Coordinates of C-alpha atoms and ligand atoms in Angstrom, one line a residue:
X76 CA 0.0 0.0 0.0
X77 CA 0.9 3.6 -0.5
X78 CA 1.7 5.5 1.9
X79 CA 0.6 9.5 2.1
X80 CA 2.1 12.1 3.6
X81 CA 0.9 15.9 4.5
X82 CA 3.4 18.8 5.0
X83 CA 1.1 21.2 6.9
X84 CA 1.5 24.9 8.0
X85 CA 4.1 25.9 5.5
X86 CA 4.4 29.5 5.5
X87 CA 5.6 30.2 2.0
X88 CA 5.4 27.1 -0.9
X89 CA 7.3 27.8 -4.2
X90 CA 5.2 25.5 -6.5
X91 CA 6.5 26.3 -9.8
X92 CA 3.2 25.2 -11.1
X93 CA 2.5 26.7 -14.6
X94 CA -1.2 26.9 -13.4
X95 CA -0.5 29.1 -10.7
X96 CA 2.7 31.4 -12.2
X97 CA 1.4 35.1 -13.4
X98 CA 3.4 37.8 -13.4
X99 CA 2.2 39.1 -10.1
X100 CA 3.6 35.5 -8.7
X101 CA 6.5 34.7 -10.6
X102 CA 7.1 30.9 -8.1
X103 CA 3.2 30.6 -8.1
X104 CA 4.0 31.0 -4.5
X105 CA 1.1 29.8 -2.1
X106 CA 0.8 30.8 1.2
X107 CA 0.0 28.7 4.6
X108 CA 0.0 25.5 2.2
X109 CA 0.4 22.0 2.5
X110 CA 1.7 19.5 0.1
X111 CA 0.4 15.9 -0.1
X112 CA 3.1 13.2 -1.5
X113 CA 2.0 9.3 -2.2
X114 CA 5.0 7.3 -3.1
X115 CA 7.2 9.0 -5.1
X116 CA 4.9 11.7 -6.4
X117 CA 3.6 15.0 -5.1
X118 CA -0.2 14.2 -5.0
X119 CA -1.9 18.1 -4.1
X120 CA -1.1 21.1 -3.4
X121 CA -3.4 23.8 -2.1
X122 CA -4.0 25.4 1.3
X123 CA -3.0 24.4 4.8
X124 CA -6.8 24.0 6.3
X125 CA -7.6 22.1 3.4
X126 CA -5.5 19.4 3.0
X127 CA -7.1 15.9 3.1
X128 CA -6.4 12.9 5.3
X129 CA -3.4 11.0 5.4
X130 CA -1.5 8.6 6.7
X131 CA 1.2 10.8 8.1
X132 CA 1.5 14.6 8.6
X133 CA 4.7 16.7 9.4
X134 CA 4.0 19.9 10.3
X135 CA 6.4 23.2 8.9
X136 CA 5.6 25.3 11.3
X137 CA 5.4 28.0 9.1
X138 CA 8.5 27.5 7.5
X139 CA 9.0 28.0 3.8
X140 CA 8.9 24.9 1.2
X141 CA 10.5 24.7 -2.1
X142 CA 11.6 22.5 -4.6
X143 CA 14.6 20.5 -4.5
X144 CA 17.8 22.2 -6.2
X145 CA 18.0 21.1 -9.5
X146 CA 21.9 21.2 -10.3
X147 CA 23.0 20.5 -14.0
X148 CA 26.2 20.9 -14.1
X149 CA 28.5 19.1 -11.9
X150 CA 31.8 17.2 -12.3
X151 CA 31.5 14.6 -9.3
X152 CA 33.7 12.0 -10.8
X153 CA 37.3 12.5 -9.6
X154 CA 40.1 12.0 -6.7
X155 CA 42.4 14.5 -4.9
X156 CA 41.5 17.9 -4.5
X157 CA 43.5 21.4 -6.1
X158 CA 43.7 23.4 -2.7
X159 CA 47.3 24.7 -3.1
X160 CA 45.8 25.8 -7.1
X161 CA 43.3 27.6 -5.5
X162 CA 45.5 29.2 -3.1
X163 CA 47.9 30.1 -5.6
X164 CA 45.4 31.7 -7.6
X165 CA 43.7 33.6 -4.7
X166 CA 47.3 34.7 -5.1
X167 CA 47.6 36.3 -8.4
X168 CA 48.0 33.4 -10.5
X169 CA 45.8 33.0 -13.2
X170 CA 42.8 29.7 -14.0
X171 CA 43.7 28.1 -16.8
X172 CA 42.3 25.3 -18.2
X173 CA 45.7 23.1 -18.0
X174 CA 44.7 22.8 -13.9
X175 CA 42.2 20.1 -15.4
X176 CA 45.2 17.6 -16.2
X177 CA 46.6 17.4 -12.3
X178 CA 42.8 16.1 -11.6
X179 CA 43.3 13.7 -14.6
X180 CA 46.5 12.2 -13.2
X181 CA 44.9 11.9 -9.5
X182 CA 41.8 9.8 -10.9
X183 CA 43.5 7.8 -13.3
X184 CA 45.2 6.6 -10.1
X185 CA 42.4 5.9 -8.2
X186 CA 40.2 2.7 -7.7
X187 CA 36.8 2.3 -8.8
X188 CA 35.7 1.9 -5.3
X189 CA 37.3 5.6 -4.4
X190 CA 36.0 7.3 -7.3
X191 CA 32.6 5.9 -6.4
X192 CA 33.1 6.8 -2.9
X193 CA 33.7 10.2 -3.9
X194 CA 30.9 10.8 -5.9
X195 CA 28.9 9.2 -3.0
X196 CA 30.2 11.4 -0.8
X197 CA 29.5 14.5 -2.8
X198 CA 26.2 14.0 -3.8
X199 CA 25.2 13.2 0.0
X200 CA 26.7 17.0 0.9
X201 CA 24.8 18.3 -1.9
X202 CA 21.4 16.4 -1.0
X203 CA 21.7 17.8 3.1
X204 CA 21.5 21.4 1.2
X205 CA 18.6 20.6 -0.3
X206 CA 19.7 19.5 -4.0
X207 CA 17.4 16.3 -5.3
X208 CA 18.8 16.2 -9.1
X209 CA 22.1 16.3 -10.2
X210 CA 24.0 16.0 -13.5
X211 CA 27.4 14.3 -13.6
X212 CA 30.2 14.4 -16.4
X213 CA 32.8 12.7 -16.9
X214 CA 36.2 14.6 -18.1
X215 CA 38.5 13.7 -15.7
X216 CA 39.6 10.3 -17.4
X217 CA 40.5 10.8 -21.1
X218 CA 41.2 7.6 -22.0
X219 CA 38.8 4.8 -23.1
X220 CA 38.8 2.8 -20.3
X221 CA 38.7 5.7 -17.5
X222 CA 36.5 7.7 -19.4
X223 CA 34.2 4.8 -19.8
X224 CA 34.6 3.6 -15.9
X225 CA 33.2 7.2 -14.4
X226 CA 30.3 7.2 -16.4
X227 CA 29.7 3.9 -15.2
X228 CA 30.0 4.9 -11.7
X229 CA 28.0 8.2 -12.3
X230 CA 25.2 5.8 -13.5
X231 CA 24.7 4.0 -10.6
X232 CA 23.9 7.4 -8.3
X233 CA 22.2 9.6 -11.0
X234 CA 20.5 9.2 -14.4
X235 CA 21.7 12.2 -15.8
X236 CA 25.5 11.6 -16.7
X237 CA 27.2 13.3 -19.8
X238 CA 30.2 12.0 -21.6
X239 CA 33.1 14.8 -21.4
X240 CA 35.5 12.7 -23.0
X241 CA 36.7 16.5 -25.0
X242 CA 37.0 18.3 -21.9
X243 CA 40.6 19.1 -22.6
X244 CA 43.1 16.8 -24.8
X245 CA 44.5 14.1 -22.7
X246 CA 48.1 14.3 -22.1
X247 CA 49.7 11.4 -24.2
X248 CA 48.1 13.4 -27.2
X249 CA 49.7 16.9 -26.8
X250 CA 51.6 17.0 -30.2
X251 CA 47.8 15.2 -32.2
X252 CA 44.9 16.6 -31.2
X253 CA 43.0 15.7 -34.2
X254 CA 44.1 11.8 -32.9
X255 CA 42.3 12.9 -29.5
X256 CA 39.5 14.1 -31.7
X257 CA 39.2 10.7 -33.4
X258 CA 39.7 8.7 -30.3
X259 CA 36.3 11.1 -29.0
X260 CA 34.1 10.6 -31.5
X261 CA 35.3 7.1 -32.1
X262 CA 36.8 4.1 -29.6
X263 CA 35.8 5.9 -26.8
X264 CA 32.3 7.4 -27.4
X265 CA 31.7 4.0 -28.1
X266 CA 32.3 2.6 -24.9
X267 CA 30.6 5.5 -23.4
X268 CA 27.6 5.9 -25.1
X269 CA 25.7 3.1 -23.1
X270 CA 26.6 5.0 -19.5
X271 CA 25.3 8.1 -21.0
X272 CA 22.2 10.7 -21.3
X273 CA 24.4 13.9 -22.5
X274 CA 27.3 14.9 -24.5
X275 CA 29.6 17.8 -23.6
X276 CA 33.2 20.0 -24.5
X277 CA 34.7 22.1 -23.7
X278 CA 34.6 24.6 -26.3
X279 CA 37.0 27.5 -25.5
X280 CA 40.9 28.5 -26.6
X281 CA 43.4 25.9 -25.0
X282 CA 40.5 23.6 -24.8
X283 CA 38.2 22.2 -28.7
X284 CA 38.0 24.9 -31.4
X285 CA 34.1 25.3 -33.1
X286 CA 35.7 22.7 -35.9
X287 CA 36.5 20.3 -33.1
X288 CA 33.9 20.7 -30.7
X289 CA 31.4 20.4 -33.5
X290 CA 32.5 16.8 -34.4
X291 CA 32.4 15.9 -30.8
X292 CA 28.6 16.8 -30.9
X293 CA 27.9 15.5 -34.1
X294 CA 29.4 12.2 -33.0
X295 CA 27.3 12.0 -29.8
X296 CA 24.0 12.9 -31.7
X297 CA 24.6 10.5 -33.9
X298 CA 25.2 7.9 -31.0
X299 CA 21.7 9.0 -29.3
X300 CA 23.3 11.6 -26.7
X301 CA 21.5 15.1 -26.7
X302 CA 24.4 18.2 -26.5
X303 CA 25.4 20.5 -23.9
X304 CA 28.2 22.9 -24.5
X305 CA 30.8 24.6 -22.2
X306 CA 30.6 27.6 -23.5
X307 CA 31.9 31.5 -23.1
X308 CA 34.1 30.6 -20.1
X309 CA 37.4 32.4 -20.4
X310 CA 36.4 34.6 -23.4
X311 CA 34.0 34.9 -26.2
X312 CA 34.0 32.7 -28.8
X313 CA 31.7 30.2 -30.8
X314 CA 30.6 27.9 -28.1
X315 CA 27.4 29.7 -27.5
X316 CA 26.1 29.7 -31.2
X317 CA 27.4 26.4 -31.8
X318 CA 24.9 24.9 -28.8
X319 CA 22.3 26.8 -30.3
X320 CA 22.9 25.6 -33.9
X321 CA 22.9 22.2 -32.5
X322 CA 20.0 22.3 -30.3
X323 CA 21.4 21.5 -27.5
X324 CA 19.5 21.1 -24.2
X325 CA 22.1 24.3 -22.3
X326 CA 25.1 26.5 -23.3
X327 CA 27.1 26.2 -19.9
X328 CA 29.0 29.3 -18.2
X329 CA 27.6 32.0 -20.5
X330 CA 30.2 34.3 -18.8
X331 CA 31.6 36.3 -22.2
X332 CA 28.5 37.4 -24.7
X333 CA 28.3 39.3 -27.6
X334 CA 25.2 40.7 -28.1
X335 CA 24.3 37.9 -30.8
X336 CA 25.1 34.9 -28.3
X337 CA 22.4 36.9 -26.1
X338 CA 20.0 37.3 -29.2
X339 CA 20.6 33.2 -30.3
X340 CA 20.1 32.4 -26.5
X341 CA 16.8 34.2 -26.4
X342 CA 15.5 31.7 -28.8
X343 CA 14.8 29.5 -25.6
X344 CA 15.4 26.5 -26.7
X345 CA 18.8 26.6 -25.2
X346 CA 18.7 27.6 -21.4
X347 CA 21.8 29.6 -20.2
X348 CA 23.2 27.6 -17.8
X349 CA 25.2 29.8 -15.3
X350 CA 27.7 29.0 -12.8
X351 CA 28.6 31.2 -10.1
X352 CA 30.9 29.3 -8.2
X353 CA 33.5 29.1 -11.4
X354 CA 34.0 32.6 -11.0
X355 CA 34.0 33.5 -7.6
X356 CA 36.4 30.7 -7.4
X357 CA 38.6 31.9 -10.1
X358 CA 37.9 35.5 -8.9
X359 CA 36.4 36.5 -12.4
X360 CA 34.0 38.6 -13.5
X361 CA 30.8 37.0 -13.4
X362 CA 27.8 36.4 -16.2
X363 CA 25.7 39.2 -16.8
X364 CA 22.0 37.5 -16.2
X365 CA 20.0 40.4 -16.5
X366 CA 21.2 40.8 -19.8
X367 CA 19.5 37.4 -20.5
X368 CA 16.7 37.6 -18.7
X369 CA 15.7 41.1 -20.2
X370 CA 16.2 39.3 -23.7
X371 CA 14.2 36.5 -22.9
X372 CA 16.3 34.0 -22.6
X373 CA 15.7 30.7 -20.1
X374 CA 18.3 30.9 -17.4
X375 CA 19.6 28.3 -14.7
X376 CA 22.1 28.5 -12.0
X377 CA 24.6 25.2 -11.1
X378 CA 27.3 24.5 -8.7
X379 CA 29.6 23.4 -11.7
X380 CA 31.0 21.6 -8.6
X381 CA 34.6 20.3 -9.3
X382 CA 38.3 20.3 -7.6
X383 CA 39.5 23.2 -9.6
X384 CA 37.7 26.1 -10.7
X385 CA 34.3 25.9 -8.5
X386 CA 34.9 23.1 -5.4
X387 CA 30.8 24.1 -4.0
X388 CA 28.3 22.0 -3.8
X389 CA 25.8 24.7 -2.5
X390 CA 23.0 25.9 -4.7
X391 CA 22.3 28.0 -1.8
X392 CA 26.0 29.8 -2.2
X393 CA 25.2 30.1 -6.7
X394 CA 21.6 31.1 -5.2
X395 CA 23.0 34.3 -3.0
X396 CA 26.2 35.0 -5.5
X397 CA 23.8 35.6 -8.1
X398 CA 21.2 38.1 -6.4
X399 CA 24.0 40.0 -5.4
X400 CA 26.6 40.2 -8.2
X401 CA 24.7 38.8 -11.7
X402 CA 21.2 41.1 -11.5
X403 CA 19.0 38.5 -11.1
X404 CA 16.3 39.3 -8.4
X405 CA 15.7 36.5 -5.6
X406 CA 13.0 35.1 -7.0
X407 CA 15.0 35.0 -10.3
X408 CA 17.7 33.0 -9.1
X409 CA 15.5 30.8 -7.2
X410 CA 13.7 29.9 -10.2
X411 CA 17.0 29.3 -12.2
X412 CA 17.9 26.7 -9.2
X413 CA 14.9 24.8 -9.6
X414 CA 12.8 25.1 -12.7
X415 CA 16.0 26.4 -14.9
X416 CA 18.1 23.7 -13.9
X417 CA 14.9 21.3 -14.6
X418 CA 14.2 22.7 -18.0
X419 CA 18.4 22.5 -18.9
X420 CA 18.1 18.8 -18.0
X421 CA 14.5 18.5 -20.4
X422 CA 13.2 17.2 -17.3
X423 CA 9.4 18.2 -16.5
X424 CA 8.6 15.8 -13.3
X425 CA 11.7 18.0 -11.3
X426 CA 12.0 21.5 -10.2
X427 CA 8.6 22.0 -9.4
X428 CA 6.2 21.3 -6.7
X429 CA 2.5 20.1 -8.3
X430 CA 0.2 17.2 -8.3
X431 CA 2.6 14.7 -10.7
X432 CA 5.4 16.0 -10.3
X433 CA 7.9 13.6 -8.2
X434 CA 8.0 14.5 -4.3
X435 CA 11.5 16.2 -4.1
X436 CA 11.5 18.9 -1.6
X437 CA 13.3 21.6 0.3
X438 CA 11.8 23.0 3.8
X439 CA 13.9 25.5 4.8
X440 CA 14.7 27.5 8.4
X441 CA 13.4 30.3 7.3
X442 CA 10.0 31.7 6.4
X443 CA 10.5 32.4 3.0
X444 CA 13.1 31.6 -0.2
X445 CA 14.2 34.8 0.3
X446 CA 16.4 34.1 2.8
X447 CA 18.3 32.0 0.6
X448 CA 19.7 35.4 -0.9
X449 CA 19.6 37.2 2.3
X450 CA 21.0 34.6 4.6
X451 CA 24.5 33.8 2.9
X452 CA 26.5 31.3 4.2
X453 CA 23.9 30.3 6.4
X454 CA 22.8 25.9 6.5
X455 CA 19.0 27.0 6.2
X456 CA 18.0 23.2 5.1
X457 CA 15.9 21.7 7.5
X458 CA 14.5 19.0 5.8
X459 CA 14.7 17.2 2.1
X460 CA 12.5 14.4 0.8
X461 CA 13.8 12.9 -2.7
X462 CA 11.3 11.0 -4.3
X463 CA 8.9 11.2 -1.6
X464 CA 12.0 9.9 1.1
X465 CA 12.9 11.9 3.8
X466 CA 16.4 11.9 3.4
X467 CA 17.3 14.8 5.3
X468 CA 15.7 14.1 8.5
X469 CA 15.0 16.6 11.8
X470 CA 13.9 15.3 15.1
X471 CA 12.4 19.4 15.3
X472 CA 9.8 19.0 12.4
X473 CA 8.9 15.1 12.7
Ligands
NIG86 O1 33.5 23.9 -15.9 N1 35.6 24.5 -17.8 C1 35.9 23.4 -17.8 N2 35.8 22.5 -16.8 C2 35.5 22.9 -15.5 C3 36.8 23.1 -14.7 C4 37.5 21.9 -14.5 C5 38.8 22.0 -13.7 O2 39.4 23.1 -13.6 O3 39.1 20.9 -13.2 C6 34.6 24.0 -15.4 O4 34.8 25.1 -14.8
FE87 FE1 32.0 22.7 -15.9

């Protein structure tokens, strides 16, 4: 039998639900609600003094309620850290993308049972901040077999993993990068493929050219993966139209636009997927997401959590970073957390809360999602269910 569940007296709910969104209420915000989950699934959402009969009822005690983080851009699949990198840089030294080989060498070394531990270990921090979905790539490998390994692992913890195989060339093919190219889009796509959902580069100078990163793409189409694109890191350059021309599901980064990468991004198919941590990390300027939002363009916020140029797992930190520094208004970035990260993954049952939807949500210690913006720094998650399983439990709201 199913079991139900009611989460009474919440203050403030973010639903996300199309049906209730209007200008006026941007989150379709409801307030003194409860949610009803059955299962896996978010079964009704209305007010508090209405909600039906259940088996079980948690009370929020006014507290606010949101989706679970949706984060779409993380590379969990690694060993060793870059601490004395980041230190150095917080020094003077510039982020290059060369810092990504040092992370090669230090996974290639490790077992399958630390890499997996790692991830593990990762995706529990993010989950007690209140993220339920989260993308993995691999990158860290470049060769067949280790390439082929972490998306294996990454399968077992989440469905959305992305073959990264052209994140930069591997090592032993400094002096033939149209060898790497072939080994890509050939041998090793092959044996990724089956591990995979996505296919990403890393388009951007000391990294794949358009020429390059456009085969890498083509390749993975061809093999059934749907594109994503780092894109406009370091500097501008063709990243951005080449998602677009591509159709890929999100153009990654976003940090460098021309006013036509804005215009080809306003299209919508292709959400701007920005990451926050990368450049407060790297101590750059950040992505301009007014500019995208004015023009209409679909925006989400990630972690892009990884050992050398964004080591966060916090939504909440991308979340606060962006209010302040990237124009976006708290509600704004909230929505890119949730429903942007959702729609850059072409996934309708996350990111919102609604009868159907599945039962992956946030209760926070605070009355509202503003706080998220206003209280930086601060572990506001009180609570988590993923797929209708507490997973973050509280003795203070059971
Ligand atoms: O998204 N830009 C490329 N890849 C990562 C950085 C990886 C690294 O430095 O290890 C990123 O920022
Ligand atoms: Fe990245």
């Amino acid at each position: 039998m199913t079991v139900s569940t009611a989460v009474t007296g919440i203050g403030s709910l973010v639903t996300n639900d199309p049906s209730l969104m209007s200008a006026d209420n941007p989150l379709g915000l409801v307030p003194d609600a409860a949610v009803v989950i059955e299962g896996d699934r978010v079964v009704w959402t209305g007010a508090s003094s209405k909600a039906p009969t259940t088996d079980n009822r948690v009370d929020a005690g006014g507290r606010a309620l949101l989706p679970g983080f949706v984060d779409s851009h993380a590379h969990l699949v690694f060993a060793g850290d870059r601490a004395a990198e980041f230190a150095a840089r917080m020094s003077g030294r510039p982020y290059g993308a060369g810092g990504i080989r040092t992370t090669v060498a230090a996974t290639r070394a490790a077992s399958d049972d630390e890499l997996a531990g790692n991830l593990a270990r990762l995706l529990a921090e993010a989950r007690r901040q209140g993220t339920t979905t989260v993308e993995v790539k691999s990158g860290y490998g470049l060769t067949v077999h280790d390439e082929a390994r972490a998306l294996r692992i990454a399968a077992r913890q989440t469905p959305e993993t992305t073959y990264l195989g052209a994140h930069v060339v591997a090592p032993e093919f400094a002096d033939d990068p149209a060898g790497y190219v072939a080994l890509v889009t050939g041998p090793m796509l092959d044996a990724c493929a089956p591990h995979a959902r996505w296919v990403d580069v890393f388009c951007e100078r000391g990294a794949f050219d358009a020429d390059q990163a456009r085969a890498v793409l083509e390749a993975g189409v061809a093999r059934g993966l749907t594109p994503r694109v780092h894109a406009n890191q370091l500097g501008p350059g063709p990243g951005v139209q080449l998602a677009v021309e591509l159709g890929a599901a999100s153009a990654d980064h976003c940090t460098h636009l021309t006013d036509a990468d804005v215009d080809a991004l306003a299209g919508g198919g292709t959400v701007a997927t920005l990451l926050p941590g990368a450049e407060f990390s790297t101590r750059a300027v950040y992505p301009d997401a007014r500019r995208l939002l004015d023009a209409g363009a679909t925006v989400a916020l990630s972690t892009d959590c990884n050992p050398g140029s964004s080591y966060t797992s916090s939504m909440a930190f991308c979340v606060a970073v962006a209010v302040r520094d990237m124009g976006m208004s708290p509600d704004e970035a909230v929505r890119a957390a949730t429903l942007g990260g959702a729609r850059a993954l072409r996934r309708s049952d996350v990111g919102t809360v609604a009868p159907g939807a599945r039962a992956d949500l946030h209760l926070l210690d605070a009355p509202t999602h503003l706080h998220l913006a206003y209280r930086p720094g601060v572990p506001l998650t009180a609570a988590v269910w993923q797929a209708g399983e507490r997973v973050r439990p509280e003795p203070a709201v059971a």
